[in-house]
PDB file of C-alpha atoms in Angstrom:
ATOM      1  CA  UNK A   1      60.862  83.341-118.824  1.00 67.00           C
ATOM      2  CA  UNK A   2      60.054  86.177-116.593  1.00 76.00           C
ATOM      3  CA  UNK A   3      57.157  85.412-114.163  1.00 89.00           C
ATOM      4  CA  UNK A   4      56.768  89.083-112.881  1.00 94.00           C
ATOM      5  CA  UNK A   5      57.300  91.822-115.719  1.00 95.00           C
ATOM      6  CA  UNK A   6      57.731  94.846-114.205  1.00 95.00           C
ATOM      7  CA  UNK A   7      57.899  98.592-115.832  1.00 96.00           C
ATOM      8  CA  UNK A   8      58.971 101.340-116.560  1.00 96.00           C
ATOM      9  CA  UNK A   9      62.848 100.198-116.197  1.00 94.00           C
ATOM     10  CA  UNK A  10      63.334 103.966-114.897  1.00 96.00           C
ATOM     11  CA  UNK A  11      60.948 106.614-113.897  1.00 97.00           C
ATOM     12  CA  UNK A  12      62.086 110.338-113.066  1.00 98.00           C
ATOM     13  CA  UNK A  13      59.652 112.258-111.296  1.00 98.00           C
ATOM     14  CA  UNK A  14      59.641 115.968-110.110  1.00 98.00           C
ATOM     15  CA  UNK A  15      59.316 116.286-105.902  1.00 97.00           C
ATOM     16  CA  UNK A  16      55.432 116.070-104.938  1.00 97.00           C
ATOM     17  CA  UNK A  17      54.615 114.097-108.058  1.00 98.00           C
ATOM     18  CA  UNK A  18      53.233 110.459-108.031  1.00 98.00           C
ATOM     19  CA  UNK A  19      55.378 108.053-109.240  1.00 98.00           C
ATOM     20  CA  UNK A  20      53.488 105.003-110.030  1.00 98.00           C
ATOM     21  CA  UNK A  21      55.421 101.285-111.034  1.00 98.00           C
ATOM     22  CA  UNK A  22      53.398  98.615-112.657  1.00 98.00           C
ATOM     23  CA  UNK A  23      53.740  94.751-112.711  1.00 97.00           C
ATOM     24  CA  UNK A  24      51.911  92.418-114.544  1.00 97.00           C
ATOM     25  CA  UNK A  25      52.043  88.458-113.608  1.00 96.00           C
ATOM     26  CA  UNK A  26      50.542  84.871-115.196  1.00 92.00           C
ATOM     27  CA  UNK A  27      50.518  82.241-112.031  1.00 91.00           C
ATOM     28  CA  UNK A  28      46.618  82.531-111.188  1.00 90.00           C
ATOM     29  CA  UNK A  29      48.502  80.722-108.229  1.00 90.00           C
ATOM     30  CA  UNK A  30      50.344  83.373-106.658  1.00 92.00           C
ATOM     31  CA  UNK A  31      49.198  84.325-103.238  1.00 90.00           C
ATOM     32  CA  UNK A  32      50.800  87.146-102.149  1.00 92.00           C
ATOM     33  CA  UNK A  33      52.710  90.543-103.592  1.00 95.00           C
ATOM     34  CA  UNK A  34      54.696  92.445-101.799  1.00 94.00           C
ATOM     35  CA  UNK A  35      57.439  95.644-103.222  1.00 96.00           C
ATOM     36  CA  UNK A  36      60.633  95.868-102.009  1.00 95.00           C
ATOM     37  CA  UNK A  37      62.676  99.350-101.978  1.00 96.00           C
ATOM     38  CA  UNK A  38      66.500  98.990-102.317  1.00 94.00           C
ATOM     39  CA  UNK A  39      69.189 101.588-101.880  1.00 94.00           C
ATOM     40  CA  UNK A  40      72.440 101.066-103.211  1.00 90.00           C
ATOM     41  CA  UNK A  41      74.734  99.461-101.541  1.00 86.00           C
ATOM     42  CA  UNK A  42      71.991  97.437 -99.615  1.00 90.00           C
ATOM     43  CA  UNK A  43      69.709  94.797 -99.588  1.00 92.00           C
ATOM     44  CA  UNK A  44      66.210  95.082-100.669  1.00 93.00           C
ATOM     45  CA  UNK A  45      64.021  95.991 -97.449  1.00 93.00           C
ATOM     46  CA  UNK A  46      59.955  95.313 -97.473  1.00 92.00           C
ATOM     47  CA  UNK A  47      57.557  98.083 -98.464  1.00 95.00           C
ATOM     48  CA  UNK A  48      54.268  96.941 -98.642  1.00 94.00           C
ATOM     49  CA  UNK A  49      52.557  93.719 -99.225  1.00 94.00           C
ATOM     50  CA  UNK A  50      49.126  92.817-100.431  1.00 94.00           C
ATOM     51  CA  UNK A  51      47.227  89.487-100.430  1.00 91.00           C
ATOM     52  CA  UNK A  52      44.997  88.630-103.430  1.00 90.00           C
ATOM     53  CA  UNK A  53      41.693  89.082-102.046  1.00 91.00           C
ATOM     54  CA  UNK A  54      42.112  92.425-101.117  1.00 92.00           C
ATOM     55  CA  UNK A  55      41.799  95.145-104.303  1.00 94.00           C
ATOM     56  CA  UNK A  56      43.738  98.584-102.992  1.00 96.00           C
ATOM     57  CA  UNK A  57      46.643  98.490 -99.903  1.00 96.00           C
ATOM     58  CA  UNK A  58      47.797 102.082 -98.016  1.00 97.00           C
ATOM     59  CA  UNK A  59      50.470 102.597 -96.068  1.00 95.00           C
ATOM     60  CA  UNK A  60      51.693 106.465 -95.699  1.00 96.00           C
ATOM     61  CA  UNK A  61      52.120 107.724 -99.421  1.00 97.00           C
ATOM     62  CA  UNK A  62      52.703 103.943-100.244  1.00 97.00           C
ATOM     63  CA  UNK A  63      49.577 102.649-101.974  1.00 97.00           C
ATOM     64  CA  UNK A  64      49.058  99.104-103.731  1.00 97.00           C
ATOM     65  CA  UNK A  65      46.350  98.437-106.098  1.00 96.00           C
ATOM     66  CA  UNK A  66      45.563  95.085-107.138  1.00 96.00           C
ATOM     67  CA  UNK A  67      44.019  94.415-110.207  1.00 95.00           C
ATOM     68  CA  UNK A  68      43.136  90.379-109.942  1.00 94.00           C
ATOM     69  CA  UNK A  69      41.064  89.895-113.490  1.00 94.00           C
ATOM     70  CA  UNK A  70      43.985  91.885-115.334  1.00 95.00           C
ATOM     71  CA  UNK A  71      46.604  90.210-113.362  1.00 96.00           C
ATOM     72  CA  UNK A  72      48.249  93.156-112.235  1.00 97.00           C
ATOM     73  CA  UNK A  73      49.246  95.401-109.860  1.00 97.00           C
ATOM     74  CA  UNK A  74      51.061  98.606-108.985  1.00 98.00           C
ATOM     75  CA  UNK A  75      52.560 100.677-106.962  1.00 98.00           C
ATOM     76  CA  UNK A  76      51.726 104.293-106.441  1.00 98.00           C
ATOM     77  CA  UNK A  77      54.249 106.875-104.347  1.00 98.00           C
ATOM     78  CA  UNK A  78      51.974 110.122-103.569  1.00 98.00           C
ATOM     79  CA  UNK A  79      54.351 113.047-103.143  1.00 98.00           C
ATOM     80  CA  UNK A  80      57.398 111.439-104.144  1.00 98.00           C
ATOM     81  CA  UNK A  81      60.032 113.086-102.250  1.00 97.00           C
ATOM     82  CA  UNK A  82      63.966 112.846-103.280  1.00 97.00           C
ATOM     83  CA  UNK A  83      64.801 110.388-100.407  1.00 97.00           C
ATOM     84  CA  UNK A  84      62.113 107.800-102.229  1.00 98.00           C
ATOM     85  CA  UNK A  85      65.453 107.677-105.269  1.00 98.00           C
ATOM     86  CA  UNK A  86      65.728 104.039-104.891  1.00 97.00           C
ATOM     87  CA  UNK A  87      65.082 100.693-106.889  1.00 95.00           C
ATOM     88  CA  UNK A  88      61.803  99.414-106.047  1.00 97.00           C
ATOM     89  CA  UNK A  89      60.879  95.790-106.847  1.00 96.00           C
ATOM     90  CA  UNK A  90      57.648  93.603-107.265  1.00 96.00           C
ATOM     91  CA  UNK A  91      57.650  90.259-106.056  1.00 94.00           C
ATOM     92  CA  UNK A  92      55.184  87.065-106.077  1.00 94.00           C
ATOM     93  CA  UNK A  93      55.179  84.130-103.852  1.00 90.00           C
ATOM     94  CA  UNK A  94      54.179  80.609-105.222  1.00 85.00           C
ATOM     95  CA  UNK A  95      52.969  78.054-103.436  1.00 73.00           C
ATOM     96  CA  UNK A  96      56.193  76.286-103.606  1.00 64.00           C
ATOM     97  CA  UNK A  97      57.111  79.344-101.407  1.00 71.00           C
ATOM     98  CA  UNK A  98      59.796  80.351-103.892  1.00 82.00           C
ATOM     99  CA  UNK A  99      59.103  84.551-104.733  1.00 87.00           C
ATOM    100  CA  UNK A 100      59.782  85.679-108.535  1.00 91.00           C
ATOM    101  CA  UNK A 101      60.704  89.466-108.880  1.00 92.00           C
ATOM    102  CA  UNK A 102      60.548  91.893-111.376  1.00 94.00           C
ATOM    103  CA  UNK A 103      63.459  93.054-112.788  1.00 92.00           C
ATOM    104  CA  UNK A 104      63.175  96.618-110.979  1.00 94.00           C
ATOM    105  CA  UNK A 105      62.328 100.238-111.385  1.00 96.00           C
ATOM    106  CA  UNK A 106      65.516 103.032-111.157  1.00 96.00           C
ATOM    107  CA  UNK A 107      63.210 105.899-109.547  1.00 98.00           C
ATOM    108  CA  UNK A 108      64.467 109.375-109.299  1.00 98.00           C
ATOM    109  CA  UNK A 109      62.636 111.834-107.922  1.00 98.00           C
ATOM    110  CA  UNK A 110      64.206 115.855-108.743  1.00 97.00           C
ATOM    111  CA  UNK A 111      64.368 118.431-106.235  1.00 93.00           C
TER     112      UNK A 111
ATOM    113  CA  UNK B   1      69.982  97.594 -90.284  1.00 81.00           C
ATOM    114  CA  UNK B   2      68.225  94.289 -90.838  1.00 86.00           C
ATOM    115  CA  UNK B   3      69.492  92.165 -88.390  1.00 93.00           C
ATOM    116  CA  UNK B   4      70.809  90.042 -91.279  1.00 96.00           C
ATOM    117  CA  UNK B   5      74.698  89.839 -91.861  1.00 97.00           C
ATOM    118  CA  UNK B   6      76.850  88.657 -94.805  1.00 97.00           C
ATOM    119  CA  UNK B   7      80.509  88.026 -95.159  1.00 97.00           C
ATOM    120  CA  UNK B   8      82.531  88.883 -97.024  1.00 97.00           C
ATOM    121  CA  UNK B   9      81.059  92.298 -98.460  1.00 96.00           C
ATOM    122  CA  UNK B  10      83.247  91.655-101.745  1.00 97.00           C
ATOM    123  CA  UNK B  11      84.902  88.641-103.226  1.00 97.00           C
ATOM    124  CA  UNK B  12      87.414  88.602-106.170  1.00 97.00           C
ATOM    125  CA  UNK B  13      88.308  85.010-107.639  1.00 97.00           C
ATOM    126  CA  UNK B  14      89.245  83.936-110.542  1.00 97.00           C
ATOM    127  CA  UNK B  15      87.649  80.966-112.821  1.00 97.00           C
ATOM    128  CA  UNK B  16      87.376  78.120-111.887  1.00 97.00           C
ATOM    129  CA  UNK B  17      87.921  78.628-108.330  1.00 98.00           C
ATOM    130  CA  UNK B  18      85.489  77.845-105.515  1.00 98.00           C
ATOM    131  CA  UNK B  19      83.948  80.449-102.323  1.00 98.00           C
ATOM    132  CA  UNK B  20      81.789  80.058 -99.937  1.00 98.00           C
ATOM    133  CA  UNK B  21      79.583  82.840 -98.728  1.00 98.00           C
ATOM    134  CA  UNK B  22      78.035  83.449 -95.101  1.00 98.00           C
ATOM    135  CA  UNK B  23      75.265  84.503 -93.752  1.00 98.00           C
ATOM    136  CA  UNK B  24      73.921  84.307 -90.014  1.00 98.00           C
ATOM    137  CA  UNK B  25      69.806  85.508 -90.213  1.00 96.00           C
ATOM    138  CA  UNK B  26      68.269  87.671 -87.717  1.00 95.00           C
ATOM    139  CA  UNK B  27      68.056  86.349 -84.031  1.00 93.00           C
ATOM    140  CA  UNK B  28      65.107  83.921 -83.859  1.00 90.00           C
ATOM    141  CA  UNK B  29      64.248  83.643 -87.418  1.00 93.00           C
ATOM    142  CA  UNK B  30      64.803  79.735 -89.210  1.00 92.00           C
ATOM    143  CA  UNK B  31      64.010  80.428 -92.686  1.00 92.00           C
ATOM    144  CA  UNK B  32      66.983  81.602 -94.461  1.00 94.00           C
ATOM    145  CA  UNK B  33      67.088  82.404 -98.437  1.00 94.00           C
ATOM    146  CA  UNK B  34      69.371  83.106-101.330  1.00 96.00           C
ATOM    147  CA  UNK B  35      69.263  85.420-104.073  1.00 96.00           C
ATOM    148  CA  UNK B  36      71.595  86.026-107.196  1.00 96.00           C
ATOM    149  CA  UNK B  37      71.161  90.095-108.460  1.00 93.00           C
ATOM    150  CA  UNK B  38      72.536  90.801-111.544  1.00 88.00           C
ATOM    151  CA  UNK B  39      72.361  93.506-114.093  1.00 77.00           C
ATOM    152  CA  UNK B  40      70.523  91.485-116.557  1.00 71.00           C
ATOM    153  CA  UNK B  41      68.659  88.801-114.365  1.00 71.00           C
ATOM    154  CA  UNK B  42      67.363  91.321-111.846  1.00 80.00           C
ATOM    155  CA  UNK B  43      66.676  88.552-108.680  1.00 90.00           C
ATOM    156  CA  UNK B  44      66.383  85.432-109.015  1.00 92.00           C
ATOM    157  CA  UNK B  45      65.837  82.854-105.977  1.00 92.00           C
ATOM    158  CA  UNK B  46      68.380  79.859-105.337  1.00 95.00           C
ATOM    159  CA  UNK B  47      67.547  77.992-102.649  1.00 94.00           C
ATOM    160  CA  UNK B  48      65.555  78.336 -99.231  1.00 93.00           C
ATOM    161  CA  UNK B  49      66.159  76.408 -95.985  1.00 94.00           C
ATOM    162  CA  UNK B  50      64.179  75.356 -92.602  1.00 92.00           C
ATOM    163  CA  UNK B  51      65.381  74.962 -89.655  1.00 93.00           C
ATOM    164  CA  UNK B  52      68.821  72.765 -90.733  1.00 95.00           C
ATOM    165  CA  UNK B  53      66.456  71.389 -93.963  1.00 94.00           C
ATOM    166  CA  UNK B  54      66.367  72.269 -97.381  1.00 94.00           C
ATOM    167  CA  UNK B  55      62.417  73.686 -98.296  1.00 90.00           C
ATOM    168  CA  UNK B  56      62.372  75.428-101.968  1.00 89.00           C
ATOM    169  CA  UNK B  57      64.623  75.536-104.343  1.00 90.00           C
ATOM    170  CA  UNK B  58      64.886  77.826-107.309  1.00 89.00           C
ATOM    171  CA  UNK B  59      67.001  78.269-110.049  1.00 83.00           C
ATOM    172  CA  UNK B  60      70.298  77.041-108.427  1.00 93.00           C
ATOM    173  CA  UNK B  61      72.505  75.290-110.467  1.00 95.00           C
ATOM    174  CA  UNK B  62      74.502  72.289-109.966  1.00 96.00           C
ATOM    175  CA  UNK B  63      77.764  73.819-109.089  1.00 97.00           C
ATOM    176  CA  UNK B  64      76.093  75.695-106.366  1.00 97.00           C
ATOM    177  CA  UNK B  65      75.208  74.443-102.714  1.00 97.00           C
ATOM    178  CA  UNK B  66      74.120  75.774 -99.856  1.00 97.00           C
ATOM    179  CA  UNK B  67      73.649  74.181 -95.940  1.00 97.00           C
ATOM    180  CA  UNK B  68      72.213  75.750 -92.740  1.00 97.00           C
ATOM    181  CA  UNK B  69      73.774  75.023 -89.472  1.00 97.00           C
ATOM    182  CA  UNK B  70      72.607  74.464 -86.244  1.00 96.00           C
ATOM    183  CA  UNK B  71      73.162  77.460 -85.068  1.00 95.00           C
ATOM    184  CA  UNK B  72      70.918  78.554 -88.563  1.00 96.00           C
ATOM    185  CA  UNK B  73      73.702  80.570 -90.383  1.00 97.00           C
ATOM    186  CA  UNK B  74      74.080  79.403 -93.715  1.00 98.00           C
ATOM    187  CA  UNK B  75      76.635  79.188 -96.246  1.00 98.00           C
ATOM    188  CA  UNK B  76      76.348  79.245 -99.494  1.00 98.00           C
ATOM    189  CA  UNK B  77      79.004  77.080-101.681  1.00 98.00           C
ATOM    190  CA  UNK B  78      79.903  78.088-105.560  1.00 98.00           C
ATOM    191  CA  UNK B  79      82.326  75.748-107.150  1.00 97.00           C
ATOM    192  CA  UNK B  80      84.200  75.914-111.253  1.00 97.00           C
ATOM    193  CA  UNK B  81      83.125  79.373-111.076  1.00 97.00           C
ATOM    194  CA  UNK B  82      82.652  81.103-114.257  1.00 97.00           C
ATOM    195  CA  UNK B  83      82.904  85.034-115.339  1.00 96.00           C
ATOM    196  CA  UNK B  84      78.683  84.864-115.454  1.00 94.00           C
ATOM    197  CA  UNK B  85      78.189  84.042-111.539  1.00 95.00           C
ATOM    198  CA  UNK B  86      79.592  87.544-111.074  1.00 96.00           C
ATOM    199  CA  UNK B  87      76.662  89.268-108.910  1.00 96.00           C
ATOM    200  CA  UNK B  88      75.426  90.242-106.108  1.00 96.00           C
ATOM    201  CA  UNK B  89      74.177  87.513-103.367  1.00 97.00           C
ATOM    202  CA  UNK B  90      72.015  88.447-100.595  1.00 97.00           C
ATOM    203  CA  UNK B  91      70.422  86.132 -98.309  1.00 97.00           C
ATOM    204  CA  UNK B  92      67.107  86.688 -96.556  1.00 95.00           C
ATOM    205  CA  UNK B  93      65.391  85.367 -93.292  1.00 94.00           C
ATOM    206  CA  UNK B  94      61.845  85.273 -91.971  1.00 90.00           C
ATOM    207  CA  UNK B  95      60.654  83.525 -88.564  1.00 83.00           C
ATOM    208  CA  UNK B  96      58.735  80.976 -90.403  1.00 75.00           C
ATOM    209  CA  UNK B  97      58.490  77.985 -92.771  1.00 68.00           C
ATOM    210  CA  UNK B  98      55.764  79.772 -95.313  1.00 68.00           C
ATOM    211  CA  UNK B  99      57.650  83.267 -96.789  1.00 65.00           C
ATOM    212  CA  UNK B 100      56.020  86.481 -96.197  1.00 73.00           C
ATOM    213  CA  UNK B 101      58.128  89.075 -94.690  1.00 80.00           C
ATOM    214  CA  UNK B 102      61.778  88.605 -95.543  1.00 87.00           C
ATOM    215  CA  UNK B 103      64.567  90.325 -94.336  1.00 91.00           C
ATOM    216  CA  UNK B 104      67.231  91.027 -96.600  1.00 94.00           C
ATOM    217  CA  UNK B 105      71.262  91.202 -95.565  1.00 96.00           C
ATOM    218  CA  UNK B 106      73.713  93.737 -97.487  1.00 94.00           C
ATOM    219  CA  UNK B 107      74.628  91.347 -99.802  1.00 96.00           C
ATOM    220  CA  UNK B 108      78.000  89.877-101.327  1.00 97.00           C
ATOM    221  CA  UNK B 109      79.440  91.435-104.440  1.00 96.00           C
ATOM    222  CA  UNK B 110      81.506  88.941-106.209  1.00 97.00           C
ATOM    223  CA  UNK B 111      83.426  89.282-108.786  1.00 97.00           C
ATOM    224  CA  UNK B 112      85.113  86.622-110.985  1.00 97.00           C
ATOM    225  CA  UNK B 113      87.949  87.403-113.165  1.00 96.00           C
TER     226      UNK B 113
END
């Protein structure tokens, strides 16, 4: 059973466009959400993280929003630029410290 | 460059055989984590240590094990492999007991034949 459902699978986006990734969860328990960005050939490296209490998250032209009473939250890339072609991934920490990620988001961004 | 290493970058076995992967976490750090990426799984968490002790464990199974050493690399143990643990293992590390920023190594790509 997937904790974290995460979508669209793949998302192609023209340069300067937002590209926007959406997870949905179940664990009322889950404490904290971050997104990781993985190239190929690497690991996944941190994004941006947001904490439960706190309702929108911006870092650069990375911006959370957390959605607490729908359960869900997304991730919103404001002028996506070809170097953002990655997999990105939501995550969410349970207490038992253990993380469940979505199954990840292919973005391609066209010149 | 995370500060996180792995060895080997590949691996090709065959069933039934056992490997052990390594991974030495960035200087400083005592949390140390492994992940299984596959096509169809996405990632999924194994097994977390502290400091030399085991803290979380996920969906490891049986034939898998995993230790941290004093010096806090890790290994990570898969025994009677089958074609199915083919994938992609990274281990993370973060500085503390409680997970929040993890820091992810290249990974190991193994492949059983």
């Amino acid at each position: 059973q997937q904790q974290v459902k995460q979508s669209p699978q793949s998302l192609i986006v023209q340069k300067g466009g937002i590209s926007i990734i959406n997870c949905a969860y179940e664990n009322t328990a889950f404490d904290y959400f971050p997104w990781y960005q993985q190239f190929p050939g690497k690991g996944p490296a941190l994004l941006i993280a947001i904490r439960p209490d706190v309702s929108e998250k911006k870092e650069g032209r990375f911006t959370i929003s957390f959605n607490k009473s729908a359960k869900q939250f997304s991730l919103h890339i404001m002028d996506s630029q070809p170097g953002d072609s990655a997999t990105y991934f939501c995550a969410a920490r349970a207490s038992g410290n253990q993380f469940y990620f979505g199954t990840g988001t292919s973005l391609t961004v066209i010149p | 460059d995370s500060g996180v290493t792995q060895t080997p970058k590949h691996l090709i076995t065959a069933t039934g055989q056992r490997v052990t992967l390594r991974c030495s976490p960035r200087s400083g750090d005592l949390s140390v984590y492994w992940y299984q990426q596959s096509l169809d799984q996405g990632l999924q968490f194994l097994i977390q240590y502290y400091n030399g002790e085991e803290r979380a464990k996920g969906n490891i199974l049986e034939r898998f094990s995993a230790q941290q050493f004093p010096d806090l690399h890790s290994e990570l143990n898969l025994s009677s492999l089958e074609l199915g643990d083919s994938a992609l293992y990274f281990c993370a590390s973060s500085p503390t007991r409680q997970v929040s920023e993890q820091y992810f190594g290249p990974g190991t790509r193994l492949t059983v034949t």
